[in-house]
Short mmCIF file of C-alpha atoms in Angstrom, two decimals:
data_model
loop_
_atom_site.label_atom_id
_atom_site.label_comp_id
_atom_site.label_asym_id
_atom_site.label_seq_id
_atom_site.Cartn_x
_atom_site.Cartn_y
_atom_site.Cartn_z
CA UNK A 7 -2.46 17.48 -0.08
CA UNK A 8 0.71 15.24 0.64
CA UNK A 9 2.41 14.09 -2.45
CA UNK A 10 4.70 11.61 -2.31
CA UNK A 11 7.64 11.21 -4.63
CA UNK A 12 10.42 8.48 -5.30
CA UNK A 13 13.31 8.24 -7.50
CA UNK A 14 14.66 6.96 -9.32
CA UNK A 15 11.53 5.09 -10.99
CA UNK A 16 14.18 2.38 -12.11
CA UNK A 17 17.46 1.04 -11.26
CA UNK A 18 19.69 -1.57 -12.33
CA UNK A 19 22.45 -2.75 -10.25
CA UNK A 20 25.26 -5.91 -10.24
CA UNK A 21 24.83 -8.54 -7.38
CA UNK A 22 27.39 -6.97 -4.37
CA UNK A 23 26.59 -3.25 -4.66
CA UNK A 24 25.14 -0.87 -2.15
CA UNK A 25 22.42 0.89 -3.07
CA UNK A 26 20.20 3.62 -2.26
CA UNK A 27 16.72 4.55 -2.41
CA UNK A 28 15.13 8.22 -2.06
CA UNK A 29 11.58 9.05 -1.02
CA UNK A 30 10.42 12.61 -0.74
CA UNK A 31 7.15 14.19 0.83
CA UNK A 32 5.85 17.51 0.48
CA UNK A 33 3.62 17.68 3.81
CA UNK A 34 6.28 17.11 7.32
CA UNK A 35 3.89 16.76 9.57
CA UNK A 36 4.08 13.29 9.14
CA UNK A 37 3.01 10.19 11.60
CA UNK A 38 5.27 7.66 10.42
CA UNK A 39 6.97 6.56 7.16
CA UNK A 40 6.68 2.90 5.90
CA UNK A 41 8.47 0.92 3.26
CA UNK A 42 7.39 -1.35 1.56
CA UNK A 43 8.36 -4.56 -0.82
CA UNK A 44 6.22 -5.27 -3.94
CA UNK A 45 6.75 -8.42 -6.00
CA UNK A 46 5.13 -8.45 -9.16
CA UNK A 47 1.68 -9.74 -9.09
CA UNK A 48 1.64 -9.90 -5.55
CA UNK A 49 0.34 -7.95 -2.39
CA UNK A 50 2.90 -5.77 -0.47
CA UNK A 51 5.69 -6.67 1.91
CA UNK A 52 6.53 -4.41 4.72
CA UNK A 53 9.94 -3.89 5.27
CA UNK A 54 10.30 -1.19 7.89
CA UNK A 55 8.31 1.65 9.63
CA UNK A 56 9.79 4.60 11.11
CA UNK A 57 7.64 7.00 13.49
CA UNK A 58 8.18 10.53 13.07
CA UNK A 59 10.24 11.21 16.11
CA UNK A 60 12.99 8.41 14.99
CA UNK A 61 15.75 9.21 12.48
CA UNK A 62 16.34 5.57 11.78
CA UNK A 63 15.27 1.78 11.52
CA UNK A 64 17.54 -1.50 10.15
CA UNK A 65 16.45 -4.66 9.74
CA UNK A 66 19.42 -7.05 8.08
CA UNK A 67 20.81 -5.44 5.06
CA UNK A 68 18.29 -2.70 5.36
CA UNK A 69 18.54 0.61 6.27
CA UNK A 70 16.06 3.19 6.12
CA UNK A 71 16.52 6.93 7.11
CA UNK A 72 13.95 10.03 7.97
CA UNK A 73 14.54 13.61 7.70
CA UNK A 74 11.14 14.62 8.92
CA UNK A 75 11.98 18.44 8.69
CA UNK A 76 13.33 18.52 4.77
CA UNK A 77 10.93 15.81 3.78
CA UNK A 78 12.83 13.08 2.97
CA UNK A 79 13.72 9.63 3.60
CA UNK A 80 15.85 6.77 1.88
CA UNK A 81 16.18 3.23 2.31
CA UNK A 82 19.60 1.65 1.70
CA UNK A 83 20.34 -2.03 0.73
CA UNK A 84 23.90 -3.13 1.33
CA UNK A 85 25.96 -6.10 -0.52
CA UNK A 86 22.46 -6.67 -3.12
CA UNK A 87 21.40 -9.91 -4.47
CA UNK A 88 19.23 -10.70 -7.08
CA UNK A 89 16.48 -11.73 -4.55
CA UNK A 90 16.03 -8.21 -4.00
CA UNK A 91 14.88 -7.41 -7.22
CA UNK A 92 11.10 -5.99 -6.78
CA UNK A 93 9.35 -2.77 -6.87
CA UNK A 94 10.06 -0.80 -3.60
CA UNK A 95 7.26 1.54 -1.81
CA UNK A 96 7.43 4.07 0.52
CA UNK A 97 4.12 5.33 2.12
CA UNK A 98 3.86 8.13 4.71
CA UNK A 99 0.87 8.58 7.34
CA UNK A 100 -0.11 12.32 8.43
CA UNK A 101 -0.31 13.12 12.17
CA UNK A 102 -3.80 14.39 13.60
CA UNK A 103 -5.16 11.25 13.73
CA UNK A 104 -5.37 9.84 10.39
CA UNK A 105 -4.80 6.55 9.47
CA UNK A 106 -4.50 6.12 5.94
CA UNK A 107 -1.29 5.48 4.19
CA UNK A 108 -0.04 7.94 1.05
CA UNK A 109 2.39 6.12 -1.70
CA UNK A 110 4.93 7.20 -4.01
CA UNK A 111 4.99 5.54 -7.00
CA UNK A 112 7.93 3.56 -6.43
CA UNK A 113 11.39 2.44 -7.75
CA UNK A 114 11.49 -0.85 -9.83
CA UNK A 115 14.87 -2.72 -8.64
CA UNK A 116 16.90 -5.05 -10.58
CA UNK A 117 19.95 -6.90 -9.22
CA UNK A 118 21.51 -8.68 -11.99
CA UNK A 119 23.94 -11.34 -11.37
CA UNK B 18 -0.81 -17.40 11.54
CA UNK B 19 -3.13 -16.67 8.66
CA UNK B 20 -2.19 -13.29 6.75
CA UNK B 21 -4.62 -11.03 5.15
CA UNK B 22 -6.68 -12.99 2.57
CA UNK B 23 -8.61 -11.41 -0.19
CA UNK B 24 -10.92 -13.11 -1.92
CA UNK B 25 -11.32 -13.25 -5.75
CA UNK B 26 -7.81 -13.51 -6.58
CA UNK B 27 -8.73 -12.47 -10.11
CA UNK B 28 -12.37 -11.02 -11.48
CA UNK B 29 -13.61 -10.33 -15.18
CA UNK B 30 -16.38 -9.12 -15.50
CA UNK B 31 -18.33 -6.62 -18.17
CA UNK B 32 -19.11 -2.48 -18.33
CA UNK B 33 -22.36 -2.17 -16.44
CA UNK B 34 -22.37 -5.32 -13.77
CA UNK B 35 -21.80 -5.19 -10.07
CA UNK B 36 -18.89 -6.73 -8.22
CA UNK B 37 -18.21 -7.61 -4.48
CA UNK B 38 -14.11 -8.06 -3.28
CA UNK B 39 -13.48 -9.74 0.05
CA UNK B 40 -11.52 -9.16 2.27
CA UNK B 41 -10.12 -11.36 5.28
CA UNK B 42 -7.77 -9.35 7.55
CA UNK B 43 -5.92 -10.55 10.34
CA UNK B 44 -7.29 -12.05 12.74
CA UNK B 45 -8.07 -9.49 16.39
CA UNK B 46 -6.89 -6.31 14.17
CA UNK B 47 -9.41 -3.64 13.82
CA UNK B 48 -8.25 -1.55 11.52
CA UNK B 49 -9.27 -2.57 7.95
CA UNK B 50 -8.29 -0.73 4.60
CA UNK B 51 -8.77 -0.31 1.11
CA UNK B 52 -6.66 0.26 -1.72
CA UNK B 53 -6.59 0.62 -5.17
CA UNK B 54 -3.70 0.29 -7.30
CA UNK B 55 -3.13 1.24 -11.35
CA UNK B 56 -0.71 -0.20 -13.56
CA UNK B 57 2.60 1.55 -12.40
CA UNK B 58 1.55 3.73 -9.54
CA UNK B 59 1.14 3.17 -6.13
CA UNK B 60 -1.60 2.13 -4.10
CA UNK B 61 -4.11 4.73 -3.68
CA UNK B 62 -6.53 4.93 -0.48
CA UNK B 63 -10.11 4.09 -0.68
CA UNK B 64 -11.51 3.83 2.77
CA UNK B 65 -10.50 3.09 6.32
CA UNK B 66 -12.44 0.81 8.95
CA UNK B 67 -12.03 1.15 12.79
CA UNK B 68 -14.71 -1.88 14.01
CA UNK B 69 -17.59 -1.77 11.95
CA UNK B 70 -17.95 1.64 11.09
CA UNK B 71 -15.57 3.28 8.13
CA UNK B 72 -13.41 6.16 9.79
CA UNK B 73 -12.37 7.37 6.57
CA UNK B 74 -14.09 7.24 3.31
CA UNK B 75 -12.60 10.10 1.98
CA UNK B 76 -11.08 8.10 -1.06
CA UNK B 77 -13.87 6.48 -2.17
CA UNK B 78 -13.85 7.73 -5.94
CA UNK B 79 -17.82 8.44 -6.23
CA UNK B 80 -20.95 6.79 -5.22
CA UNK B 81 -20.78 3.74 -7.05
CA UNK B 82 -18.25 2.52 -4.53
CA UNK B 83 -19.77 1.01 -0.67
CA UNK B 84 -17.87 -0.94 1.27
CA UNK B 85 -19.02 -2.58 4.54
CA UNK B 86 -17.54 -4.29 7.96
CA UNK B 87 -20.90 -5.26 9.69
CA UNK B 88 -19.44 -7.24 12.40
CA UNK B 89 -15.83 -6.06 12.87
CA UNK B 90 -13.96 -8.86 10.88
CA UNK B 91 -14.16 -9.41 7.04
CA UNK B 92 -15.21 -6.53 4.80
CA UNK B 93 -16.43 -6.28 1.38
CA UNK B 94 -16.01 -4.00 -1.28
CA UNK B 95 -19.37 -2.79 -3.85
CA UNK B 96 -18.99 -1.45 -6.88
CA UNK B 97 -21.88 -1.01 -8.71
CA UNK B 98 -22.28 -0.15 -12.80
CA UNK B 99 -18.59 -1.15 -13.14
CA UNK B 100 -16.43 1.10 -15.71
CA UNK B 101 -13.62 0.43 -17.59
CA UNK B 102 -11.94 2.90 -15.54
CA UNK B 103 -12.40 0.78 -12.34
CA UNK B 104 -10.24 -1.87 -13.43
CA UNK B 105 -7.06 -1.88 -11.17
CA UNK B 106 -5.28 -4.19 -8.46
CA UNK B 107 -7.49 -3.72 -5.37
CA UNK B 108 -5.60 -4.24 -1.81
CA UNK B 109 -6.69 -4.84 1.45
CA UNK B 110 -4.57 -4.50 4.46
CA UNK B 111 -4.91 -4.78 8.36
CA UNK B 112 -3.67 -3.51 11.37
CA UNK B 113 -3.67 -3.77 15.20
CA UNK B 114 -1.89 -0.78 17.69
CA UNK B 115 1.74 -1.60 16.55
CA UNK B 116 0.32 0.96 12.92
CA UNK B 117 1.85 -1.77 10.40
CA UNK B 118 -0.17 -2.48 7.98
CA UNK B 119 -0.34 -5.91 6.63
CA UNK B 120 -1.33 -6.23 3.02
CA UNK B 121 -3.31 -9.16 1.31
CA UNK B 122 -2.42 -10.38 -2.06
CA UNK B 123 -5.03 -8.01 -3.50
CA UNK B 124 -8.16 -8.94 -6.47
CA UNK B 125 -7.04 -8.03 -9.63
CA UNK B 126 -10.31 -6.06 -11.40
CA UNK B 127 -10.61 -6.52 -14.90
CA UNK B 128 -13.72 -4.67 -16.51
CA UNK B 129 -14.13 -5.43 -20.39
#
C-alpha cells in the first residue's frame, strides 16, 4: 500500500527566505506526483504535477523536484511572502492504470512578516 | 470558466439520517472523484468515475456509502445511517487527459 509522508508537519519562516518542502513515498512505481495548495477552509489549489519520467517542474517561485527511484520529492519556494502561508499537499498516482490520487498529510506554512 | 462546484457548502445533520453531496465538475472532463478529508490529514480517496460508471470504488469505507454519475456530468454522494465518524471535509475534483485534478471547495459534514 503506498504511504505517503511529508515533513516537516509545520514550519515557520520570515518574509524573504527560501524554503523547502520534502515529500516521501514508499511505493516508486509511481504515475505522477502532484502538489498541491490548501487554504484553510477551502478546496485545494494545484500547484504543479510532475510525471514520473521528469525530474523537474517550476512555475514562478516554485520549484518542485522527483527522485522517482529513492522515493522522494520536494517543492521549493524562493524569496517567501506571507501570501504563501497555507497548508501544502503532495499526492502521488500509481502507474498500471489507476487514477486515484494518495496524500501525505501535509506541511502547514507560515511566512511571517 | 466555471471550476468544480460542490454543493452544500456546509451540512448538519443528526446520527441516523441520510445525506446527499453534489458535485459539479468541470465542464467536458470525465473523470470525477471523491474525497474525504479529517481534521489534519490529507484527503483520502473514496471513489473514481470515468463517464457514468465508477472505475474505482475501492475507498468507499463500507456499504453505507453510494455514489452515482448517471449521465456523465454531476455526481452525488449517499450516505445512509450517518455516524459521527462520517463527519469530515468531503472533496470533489475533476479531470480531463492533461491528469490534473481540479478540486471543488468541498461540503463540510457535520454529524451531531
Amino acid at each position: 500500500k503506498q504511504e505517503v509522508t511529508q515533513i516537516p508537519a509545520a514550519l515557520s519562516v520570515p518574509e524573504g527566505e527560501n524554503l523547502v518542502l520534502n515529500c516521501s513515498f514508499t511505493d516508486s512505481a509511481i504515475y505522477n506526483l502532484q502538489w498541491f495548495r490548501q487554504d484553510p477552509g477551502k478546496g485545494l489549489t494545484s500547484l504543479l504535477l510532475i510525471q514520473s519520467s521528469q525530474r523537474e517542474q517550476t512555475s514562478g517561485r516554485l520549484n518542485a523536484s522527483l527522485d522517482k527511484s529513492s522515493g522522494r520529492s520536494t517543492l521549493y519556494i524562493a524569496a517567501s511572502q506571507p501570501g504563501d502561508s497555507a497548508t501544502y499537499l503532495c499526492a502521488v498516482r500509481l502507474g498500471g492504470g489507476g487514477n486515484k490520487l494518495t496524500f501525505g498529510t501535509g506541511t502547514q506554512l507560515k511566512v511571517e512578516l | 470558466g466555471a471550476g468544480v462546484s460542490q454543493t452544500p457548502s456546509n451540512k448538519v445533520t443528526e446520527k441516523g439520517k441520510y445525506v446527499e453531496l453534489r458535485c459539479d465538475p468541470i465542464s467536458g472532463h470525465t473523470a470525477l472523484y471523491w474525497y474525504r478529508q479529517s481534521l489534519g490529514q490529507g484527503p483520502e480517496f473514496l471513489i473514481y468515475f470515468q463517464g457514468t460508471g465508477a472505475a474505482d470504488d475501492s475507498g468507499l469505507p463500507n456499504d453505507r456509502f453510494f455514489a452515482v454519475r448517471p449521465e456523465g456530468s454531476v455526481s452525488t454522494l449517499k450516505i445512509q445511517r450517518t455516524e459521527r465518524g462520517d463527519s469530515a471535509v468531503y472533496l470533489c475534483a475533476s479531470s480531463s487527459e492533461t491528469d490534473t485534478q481540479y478540486f471543488g471547495p468541498g461540503t463540510r459534514l457535520t454529524v451531531l
